[in-house]
Amino acid sequence: MSHGQHGSDATRFGPEPTGHSRRFALWAPGVETLTLKLAPSKGASFSSHTMHDDGEGWFSVDADCAPGALYLFQLPDGRELPDPASRAQDDDVFGASVVIDHATYQWQNAEWHGRPWAETVILEVHAGVLGGFSGVRSYLAQWAALGITAIELMPVNAVPGTRNWGYDGVLPFAVESSYGTPDDFKALIDEAHGLGLMVFLDVVYNHFGPDGNVWPAFAPSFFTGRDTPWGNAIDFDNPNVSAFFIENALMWVNDYRLDGLRFDAVHAIDNDGFLNTLSEKLQAAAGERRHLHLMLENERNSASLLETAYTAQWNDDVHNVLHHLLTGEQEGYYSEYAHAPTEKLARALASGFVFQGHETNDGTPRGESSSHLTPTAFINFLQNHDQIGNRALGERLITLTDGQALHAATALLLLTPMIPMLFMGEECGARQPFLFFTDHRGELADAVREGRRAEFAAFSAFDSKTARNAIPDPNEPGTFAASFPYDQPDENWAARYKTLLSLRHQHIMPYLADCRFGEARVLGDGAVVASWHLAEGRQLTVAVNLGCDDVEFSLTRAGLLYQTGDVGESGALSPNSCTVWLEHTS
């Protein structure tokens, strides 16, 4: 097969076993010659191997080596760089790549085929904050006992330094060495499967981080030359570029046996052809027996991607309108939801997105009609890494709003058909912040710190330099340490989540396979009633009031599933309350 055509799913990037040797291959059309530097082990001397140029930009060479060997690619100018498709790094992203053998890990739960999407309750976690892969493993049993069915890891790809959210990755095939080895990651996934937990992973294909990206040296044509907020735009029209990311996704699914991937900010990819091909390749690799779930973050609200290619999308619309109703905040992107927020919430509960071709504040239409989709095509949440960590001080919602209101919103989240997602610590009432942290050095560290503080200059709380200087420095180790969420868990909050999730497991999950949107209407300021049609003639209804006043609504005991707040003699829906019914309609 020609390297220029992606005609199969065979590995082409990175060391590939060929009998007793390995073939090292790299697409590097930006250089005239390339040399493989190879050492049998750490501390041993490196030997040089001239790589063959096939005339289409691909260089390759066969060399004898075993797992544990270290290697680099030497450019004509003498620079020695790691493999862009490195499966592991000896230390940081600037050092040597390590040859590994994915086939040697002995899976203990090899017969695991995943869980149906309707059974999904996601907990988003950051592996580094919890102590790496072994640290995450220590929480799995208690999460499963609570009713969580899937953990979603923020990116675990290699990043500069040891403290990073993961979205600054530059070597997407390599796991971050400070979290553990590839086998340590497999052991985490393996143990999760043994507990009935799916494991999802965030992957970032829309950009590379600002430090350590080696592709410009090997292949300037990897990029378009167009500027984006994250740097030079990636050229997904180039077949070798798209093949690189498709192979990466296939590695996570095949070699690590992940149950799903969440694709970060695909609105920045803006290439639906690539996204559809990516989905097709992954679904084909998973086969018919295996449950594989593919999730999107997509500000474009492209409902068409959810019709066949992707399982679900993070629904920022629901978060944003609920956050405004809970906190009153209307700066930044919350300004889009401050006008008629109750109507916007009703629209989202009745049909998915808030913006379905509707105009934004600047008059630009956004989104596509989504009412024809199943409600489970939407992942709803009250908090995630972005919505907490992109706040200047990383505050959690529990510190920003009334406890009764948060209880009502949590019931709305967990007892509606849309797939719920929590953020680590949310499930036990954590009050510790989750802050933005990095581990950059020198001028880049200064630029990141000052750039982050400048981002908040337009916010009223940070309009003075003194206030902005109080924003934690992302590069300080203490910023990372302060983000650990499990110092003081609140048993009352944990019990509440366990009750709500038990109700979801028993009364809602079994009937989501044939779920459809129903209707929603506004009851008053901040108050909405919505219903959904479930399987076997069931109708789920939720009435929520996040406003300041009682609203007239006939509350009955028939089919009552859960209720927060007080109900007066009039039966009116009180402020900061939520009532949920499940009835048989046929």
XYZ file of C-alpha atoms in Angstrom:
586
model
C 0.000 0.000 0.000
C 1.282 3.453 -0.834
C 1.894 5.648 2.187
C 0.032 8.434 0.415
C -3.316 6.627 0.572
C -5.200 5.664 3.709
C -6.506 2.401 2.284
C -6.479 0.330 5.491
C -6.304 0.686 9.230
C -2.785 -0.762 9.455
C -0.425 1.274 11.602
C 1.823 3.533 9.574
C 2.971 6.104 12.123
C 5.302 4.922 14.863
C 7.342 1.716 15.286
C 5.603 -1.284 13.703
C 6.717 -4.881 14.422
C 8.104 -6.701 11.357
C 9.266 -10.103 12.546
C 12.153 -9.635 14.983
C 12.704 -6.011 13.990
C 10.576 -2.896 13.823
C 9.813 -0.544 10.985
C 10.168 3.097 11.944
C 8.173 5.313 9.607
C 7.513 9.043 9.532
C 5.886 11.408 7.100
C 8.354 14.298 6.836
C 7.937 16.080 3.487
C 9.634 19.158 4.892
C 13.113 17.585 5.069
C 15.474 16.080 2.489
C 17.037 13.417 4.713
C 16.158 11.791 8.028
C 18.178 9.614 10.394
C 16.895 7.266 13.072
C 18.871 7.430 16.329
C 18.302 4.218 18.300
C 19.495 2.995 21.727
C 18.657 -0.482 23.108
C 17.907 0.890 26.576
C 18.148 3.949 28.777
C 21.781 4.965 29.274
C 23.036 3.000 26.256
C 24.658 4.619 23.239
C 22.579 5.636 20.240
C 23.327 4.153 16.807
C 22.449 5.897 13.523
C 20.258 4.433 10.778
C 19.697 6.241 7.498
C 16.001 6.269 6.619
C 14.724 5.552 3.102
C 12.723 8.256 1.291
C 9.899 6.841 -0.849
C 9.646 10.053 -2.863
C 6.259 10.992 -1.390
C 7.530 12.434 1.866
C 7.608 9.165 3.813
C 10.834 7.983 5.438
C 11.257 4.479 6.858
C 13.883 2.017 8.071
C 13.832 -1.446 9.653
C 15.943 -1.853 12.785
C 16.397 -4.570 15.382
C 15.183 -3.491 18.808
C 13.054 -4.679 21.707
C 10.451 -2.934 23.875
C 12.203 -0.398 26.055
C 14.451 0.850 23.278
C 14.792 4.617 22.960
C 14.783 6.509 19.681
C 14.788 9.968 18.099
C 14.688 11.340 14.561
C 17.664 13.469 13.496
C 17.079 16.278 11.017
C 19.703 17.495 8.491
C 20.509 20.444 10.772
C 21.425 18.059 13.601
C 18.318 18.530 15.731
C 17.082 15.339 17.362
C 13.320 15.222 17.934
C 10.887 12.649 19.336
C 8.446 10.752 17.156
C 5.162 12.682 16.648
C 3.522 9.236 17.007
C 5.544 8.216 20.068
C 3.642 5.667 22.154
C 5.620 6.598 25.283
C 8.291 9.071 26.328
C 11.369 8.397 28.401
C 10.696 11.557 30.384
C 9.158 14.748 29.047
C 7.908 15.545 25.547
C 11.321 16.949 24.580
C 13.235 13.709 25.208
C 13.509 10.331 23.530
C 10.556 8.208 22.490
C 10.222 4.668 23.842
C 9.384 1.517 21.914
C 6.545 -0.381 23.575
C 4.598 -3.545 22.774
C 0.849 -3.181 23.339
C 0.350 -6.954 22.955
C 2.127 -7.894 26.191
C -0.522 -6.607 28.617
C -2.666 -9.456 30.005
C -6.265 -8.207 30.146
C -8.235 -9.514 33.124
C -11.617 -8.491 31.694
C -11.042 -9.400 28.073
C -14.704 -10.300 27.506
C -15.985 -6.842 28.396
C -18.040 -5.377 25.546
C -19.181 -2.163 27.215
C -22.618 -0.919 28.173
C -25.511 0.507 26.140
C -25.499 4.289 25.855
C -28.818 4.578 27.698
C -27.092 3.298 30.847
C -24.519 6.092 30.839
C -23.912 8.371 33.826
C -20.589 10.181 33.333
C -18.121 11.472 35.904
C -15.447 13.675 34.349
C -12.080 13.393 36.101
C -8.525 14.695 35.801
C -6.000 11.900 36.273
C -3.134 14.118 37.423
C -5.039 15.850 40.212
C -6.129 12.453 41.586
C -2.579 11.070 41.660
C -2.138 9.565 38.213
C -3.602 6.343 36.889
C -3.117 4.492 40.190
C -4.804 7.339 42.048
C -7.853 7.202 39.793
C -8.061 3.426 40.355
C -8.443 3.993 44.095
C -11.766 5.802 43.543
C -13.356 3.449 41.019
C -15.215 1.216 43.464
C -16.847 4.094 45.332
C -17.894 5.783 42.092
C -19.462 2.561 40.855
C -21.278 2.088 44.174
C -22.683 5.619 43.876
C -24.284 4.842 40.512
C -21.691 6.260 38.118
C -21.402 4.041 35.027
C -18.653 5.830 33.072
C -15.615 7.898 33.902
C -14.421 10.397 31.336
C -10.779 11.306 31.620
C -9.529 14.686 30.558
C -6.715 14.155 28.001
C -3.913 11.866 29.141
C -1.620 12.509 26.156
C 1.914 13.720 26.768
C 2.266 17.395 27.678
C 5.204 19.640 28.634
C 5.979 19.314 32.337
C 3.837 17.377 34.809
C 0.887 19.701 35.541
C -1.540 20.406 32.725
C -5.224 20.055 31.907
C -4.105 17.930 28.930
C -5.370 20.187 26.152
C -1.791 21.432 25.543
C -0.797 17.994 24.259
C 1.863 17.699 21.565
C 2.378 13.919 21.359
C -1.158 12.530 21.086
C -0.190 8.822 20.965
C 1.885 8.882 24.169
C 0.373 8.753 27.649
C 1.641 11.429 30.043
C 4.589 9.806 31.844
C 3.855 11.598 35.138
C 0.518 9.727 35.291
C 2.069 6.299 34.700
C 3.023 3.910 31.928
C 0.836 2.617 29.090
C 0.335 -0.581 31.100
C -0.694 1.495 34.133
C -3.386 3.126 32.004
C -4.530 -0.271 30.763
C -4.720 -1.523 34.351
C -6.993 1.413 35.216
C -9.280 0.648 32.290
C -9.208 -3.073 33.069
C -10.201 -2.575 36.703
C -12.955 -0.152 35.725
C -14.402 -2.736 33.356
C -14.356 -5.303 36.137
C -16.537 -2.944 38.179
C -18.972 -2.355 35.315
C -17.588 1.104 34.557
C -17.027 2.361 31.036
C -13.963 4.526 30.424
C -14.096 7.453 27.993
C -11.228 9.732 27.004
C -11.048 13.320 25.806
C -8.890 13.624 22.678
C -7.745 16.882 21.117
C -7.444 16.944 17.340
C -8.135 20.630 16.685
C -4.746 21.995 17.793
C -1.401 21.277 19.428
C -0.045 22.926 22.549
C 2.333 25.917 22.382
C 5.488 24.067 23.470
C 6.951 20.844 22.108
C 5.016 20.445 18.841
C 7.477 18.813 16.403
C 5.288 18.702 13.291
C 6.430 22.109 11.914
C 9.985 20.747 11.705
C 8.972 17.566 9.874
C 5.971 18.650 7.813
C 5.027 22.330 7.470
C 2.195 21.125 5.214
C 0.583 19.538 8.272
C -0.857 23.037 8.730
C -2.793 25.456 6.538
C -1.084 28.701 7.528
C -4.397 30.074 8.805
C -4.301 31.517 12.323
C -6.628 30.214 15.033
C -6.853 31.027 18.766
C -4.528 28.037 19.297
C -2.024 28.751 16.518
C -1.612 27.459 12.973
C -4.721 25.582 11.759
C -4.342 21.870 11.006
C -4.960 20.788 7.399
C -7.464 17.930 7.640
C -7.827 17.902 3.843
C -4.336 16.382 3.659
C -4.768 12.569 3.677
C -1.633 12.008 5.760
C -2.814 14.475 8.373
C -6.252 12.906 8.645
C -4.660 9.438 8.749
C -2.490 10.516 11.695
C -5.500 11.416 13.820
C -7.578 8.435 12.684
C -4.745 6.111 13.679
C -4.554 7.845 17.027
C -8.241 7.290 17.694
C -7.978 3.662 16.604
C -5.081 3.146 19.011
C -7.176 4.272 21.992
C -10.047 2.022 20.967
C -8.049 -1.059 19.943
C -4.928 -1.065 22.120
C -6.391 0.501 25.268
C -9.939 -0.865 24.839
C -11.595 2.410 25.707
C -15.385 2.495 25.552
C -15.639 5.897 23.962
C -13.905 9.091 22.913
C -14.958 12.698 23.335
C -13.615 14.936 20.583
C -12.644 18.364 21.827
C -13.843 21.534 20.054
C -14.666 20.020 16.670
C -16.064 23.403 15.641
C -12.383 24.327 15.229
C -11.877 21.403 12.835
C -14.712 22.505 10.522
C -14.302 19.476 8.265
C -17.328 17.210 8.452
C -15.836 14.859 5.847
C -12.964 14.052 8.191
C -15.318 13.744 11.169
C -17.600 11.327 9.322
C -14.680 9.203 8.130
C -13.274 9.149 11.654
C -16.559 7.824 12.998
C -16.851 5.187 10.252
C -13.348 3.840 10.937
C -13.926 3.655 14.676
C -17.306 1.962 14.434
C -15.902 -0.581 11.992
C -13.031 -1.327 14.370
C -15.408 -1.834 17.291
C -17.582 -4.306 15.397
C -21.153 -5.274 16.183
C -20.712 -6.843 19.635
C -18.947 -3.925 21.240
C -20.574 -0.753 22.556
C -18.492 2.224 21.382
C -19.672 5.758 22.137
C -18.372 8.816 20.270
C -19.042 12.247 21.761
C -18.554 15.782 20.527
C -17.898 19.233 21.821
C -19.236 21.443 19.036
C -20.226 25.086 19.385
C -21.796 24.928 15.918
C -24.635 22.743 17.298
C -24.484 20.590 14.158
C -27.400 18.232 14.718
C -26.570 16.472 11.440
C -23.406 14.974 12.973
C -25.574 13.360 15.644
C -27.978 11.688 13.242
C -25.714 8.754 12.347
C -22.020 9.464 12.933
C -21.806 10.442 16.612
C -23.530 9.246 19.744
C -24.010 12.507 21.617
C -22.817 16.067 22.192
C -21.973 18.013 25.306
C -24.891 20.438 25.556
C -23.333 23.718 26.647
C -26.657 25.444 25.951
C -28.348 23.702 28.876
C -25.442 24.418 31.186
C -25.299 28.083 30.238
C -28.978 28.841 30.693
C -29.160 26.926 33.988
C -26.029 28.665 35.252
C -27.573 32.041 34.501
C -30.813 31.093 36.258
C -28.912 29.771 39.290
C -26.375 32.582 39.685
C -27.705 35.586 37.765
C -24.351 35.878 35.972
C -24.612 37.436 32.532
C -21.089 38.436 31.541
C -19.090 36.678 28.839
C -20.947 33.909 27.036
C -23.726 33.962 29.644
C -24.920 37.165 27.983
C -26.364 35.005 25.183
C -28.694 33.358 27.718
C -29.669 36.338 29.864
C -32.559 37.383 27.594
C -35.680 35.200 28.030
C -33.748 32.477 29.891
C -36.860 30.571 30.941
C -38.021 30.279 27.337
C -34.528 29.123 26.374
C -34.557 26.445 29.077
C -37.980 25.245 27.908
C -36.720 25.012 24.304
C -33.710 22.953 25.353
C -35.800 20.573 27.469
C -38.311 20.163 24.638
C -35.927 19.729 21.726
C -32.205 19.633 22.665
C -30.293 22.777 21.792
C -31.236 26.336 22.721
C -29.728 27.654 19.483
C -31.215 25.755 16.540
C -30.632 28.318 13.841
C -31.620 31.124 16.215
C -29.669 34.367 16.087
C -27.012 35.103 18.675
C -26.477 38.572 20.154
C -24.476 39.704 17.131
C -27.220 38.626 14.727
C -25.416 35.505 13.499
C -27.557 32.352 13.271
C -26.201 29.370 15.154
C -27.110 25.693 15.202
C -29.458 23.288 13.481
C -32.893 21.952 14.409
C -32.495 19.127 16.921
C -36.018 18.115 17.962
C -35.916 15.018 15.714
C -32.980 13.587 17.668
C -33.366 11.323 20.665
C -32.926 13.093 24.019
C -29.995 10.764 24.763
C -28.048 12.484 21.959
C -27.449 15.299 24.470
C -25.069 15.198 27.421
C -26.275 17.642 30.057
C -24.248 18.946 32.975
C -24.204 21.631 35.611
C -20.406 21.667 35.837
C -17.364 20.429 33.929
C -13.667 21.267 33.712
C -14.306 24.228 31.399
C -17.192 25.753 33.281
C -15.388 25.619 36.622
C -11.745 25.907 35.633
C -12.191 28.707 33.131
C -13.518 30.912 35.889
C -10.772 33.175 37.215
C -10.933 31.617 40.688
C -12.228 28.180 39.716
C -15.336 28.313 41.934
C -17.738 25.412 41.974
C -21.463 25.972 41.664
C -22.053 24.958 45.273
C -20.296 28.166 46.374
C -22.137 30.381 43.884
C -25.805 29.581 44.416
C -28.425 28.610 46.975
C -28.249 25.005 48.163
C -31.949 24.351 47.575
C -31.712 25.727 44.058
C -28.708 23.502 43.350
C -30.620 20.492 44.705
C -33.491 21.271 42.323
C -31.162 21.696 39.356
C -29.380 18.447 40.241
C -32.695 16.580 40.269
C -33.435 18.088 36.846
C -30.034 16.899 35.622
C -30.215 13.339 36.938
C -33.891 12.542 36.436
C -34.399 13.645 32.840
C -33.698 11.415 29.819
C -30.634 13.300 28.592
C -27.326 11.696 29.557
C -26.028 13.333 32.773
C -22.427 14.266 33.413
C -20.866 15.259 36.742
C -17.433 16.712 37.464
C -15.173 15.056 40.027
C -16.100 16.231 43.526
C -19.542 17.416 42.486
C -20.970 14.077 43.570
C -19.901 14.687 47.179
C -20.424 18.437 47.528
C -16.764 19.434 47.122
C -16.085 23.116 47.663
C -12.460 23.151 46.570
C -11.867 25.095 43.364
C -10.745 23.519 40.132
C -8.177 25.929 38.741
C -6.422 26.343 35.423
C -2.896 24.936 35.746
C 0.118 24.397 33.498
C 3.812 23.609 33.910
C 5.445 25.957 31.426
C 8.801 27.618 31.969
C 10.474 30.931 31.178
C 8.855 33.394 28.797
C 5.998 31.050 27.951
C 5.095 30.737 31.638
C 5.025 34.525 31.933
C 2.902 34.829 28.795
C 0.395 32.228 30.017
C 0.073 33.875 33.447
C -0.339 37.402 32.106
C -2.524 36.295 29.222
C -4.912 34.513 31.559
C -5.190 37.539 33.819
C -5.787 39.793 30.822
C -8.690 37.553 29.706
C -10.710 38.724 32.691
C -10.118 42.453 32.321
C -13.578 42.911 30.789
C -15.294 41.323 33.808
C -16.504 43.732 36.478
C -14.973 41.707 39.330
C -11.527 41.968 37.741
C -11.511 45.453 36.252
C -8.600 46.500 38.479
C -5.023 45.293 38.140
C -5.003 44.382 41.840
C -7.954 42.042 41.366
C -6.393 40.487 38.277
C -3.081 39.930 40.042
C -4.951 37.858 42.624
C -5.904 35.324 39.924
C -3.809 32.228 40.666
C -0.681 31.744 38.582
C -1.304 28.630 36.446
C 2.342 27.593 36.736
C 2.576 27.657 40.525
C 2.533 24.109 41.984
C 0.078 25.342 44.622
C -2.501 26.118 41.928
C -2.454 22.462 40.906
C -2.481 21.199 44.512
C -5.471 23.390 45.438
C -7.591 21.619 42.802
C -7.766 18.251 44.612
C -11.503 17.734 45.273
C -11.717 15.032 47.926
C -10.289 16.552 51.116
C -13.663 17.095 52.811
C -16.481 15.155 51.134
C -20.000 16.064 52.266
C -21.830 12.845 53.172
C -25.245 14.485 52.853
C -24.574 15.549 49.271
C -23.161 12.118 48.429
C -26.284 10.444 49.841
C -28.468 12.755 47.772
C -26.645 11.839 44.578
C -26.846 8.153 45.426
C -30.622 8.410 45.895
C -31.120 10.294 42.635
C -28.910 7.916 40.680
C -30.670 4.905 42.163
C -33.975 6.319 40.920
C -32.459 6.904 37.489
C -31.125 3.336 37.305
C -34.423 1.812 38.405
C -37.088 3.964 36.770
C -35.545 5.811 33.824
C -32.597 3.930 32.315
C -34.597 0.800 31.367
C -36.976 2.866 29.230
C -34.594 5.153 27.335
C -34.021 2.953 24.293
C -37.085 4.399 22.552
C -37.176 7.828 24.147
C -38.620 10.907 22.410
C -38.925 14.580 23.214
C -42.358 15.732 24.395
C -43.391 19.251 25.272
C -42.242 22.031 27.565
C -43.922 25.235 28.642
C -43.058 28.202 30.792
C -44.872 28.408 34.148
C -43.321 31.685 35.280
C -39.958 33.394 35.623
C -37.423 30.598 36.039
C -40.114 27.901 36.089
C -40.718 25.253 33.428
C -42.628 21.990 33.079
C -41.385 19.457 30.510
C -42.259 15.911 29.522
C -40.701 13.071 27.527
C -42.081 9.863 26.060
C -40.247 6.758 27.265
C -40.572 3.141 26.179
C -43.511 0.927 27.156
C -45.992 3.798 27.330
C -44.281 5.739 30.078
C -44.281 9.523 30.320
C -41.705 11.356 32.411
C -42.604 14.876 33.594
C -40.430 17.370 35.456
C -41.535 20.716 36.887
C -38.711 22.954 38.085
C -38.817 26.449 39.575
C -35.520 28.307 39.806
C -37.283 31.657 40.161
C -38.048 33.751 43.242
C -41.832 33.276 43.458
C -44.392 30.500 43.756
C -45.920 29.555 40.421
C -49.349 28.093 39.919
C -49.173 24.461 38.944
C -51.270 21.446 39.856
C -49.030 19.093 41.827
C -50.370 15.574 42.236
C -49.092 12.519 44.062
C -49.914 10.155 41.204
C -46.685 8.714 39.834
C -44.510 10.958 42.027
C -40.875 9.909 41.668
C -38.957 12.667 43.474
C -39.562 16.069 44.989
C -37.413 18.841 46.432
C -38.554 21.931 48.302
C -41.833 22.538 50.103
C -45.285 22.329 48.595
C -47.861 24.643 50.103
C -51.559 23.899 50.595
C -52.325 25.476 47.232
C -50.120 22.943 45.513
C -48.102 25.733 43.875
C -44.550 25.028 42.774
C -42.333 26.784 45.303
C -39.088 28.624 44.475
C -35.937 26.502 44.187
C -37.816 23.248 43.827
C -38.178 20.358 41.419
C -40.870 17.687 41.186
C -40.622 14.585 38.999
C -43.424 12.200 37.942
C -43.351 8.952 35.974
C -46.713 7.764 34.656
C -48.070 5.013 32.413
C -50.006 6.615 29.572
C -50.950 3.413 27.763
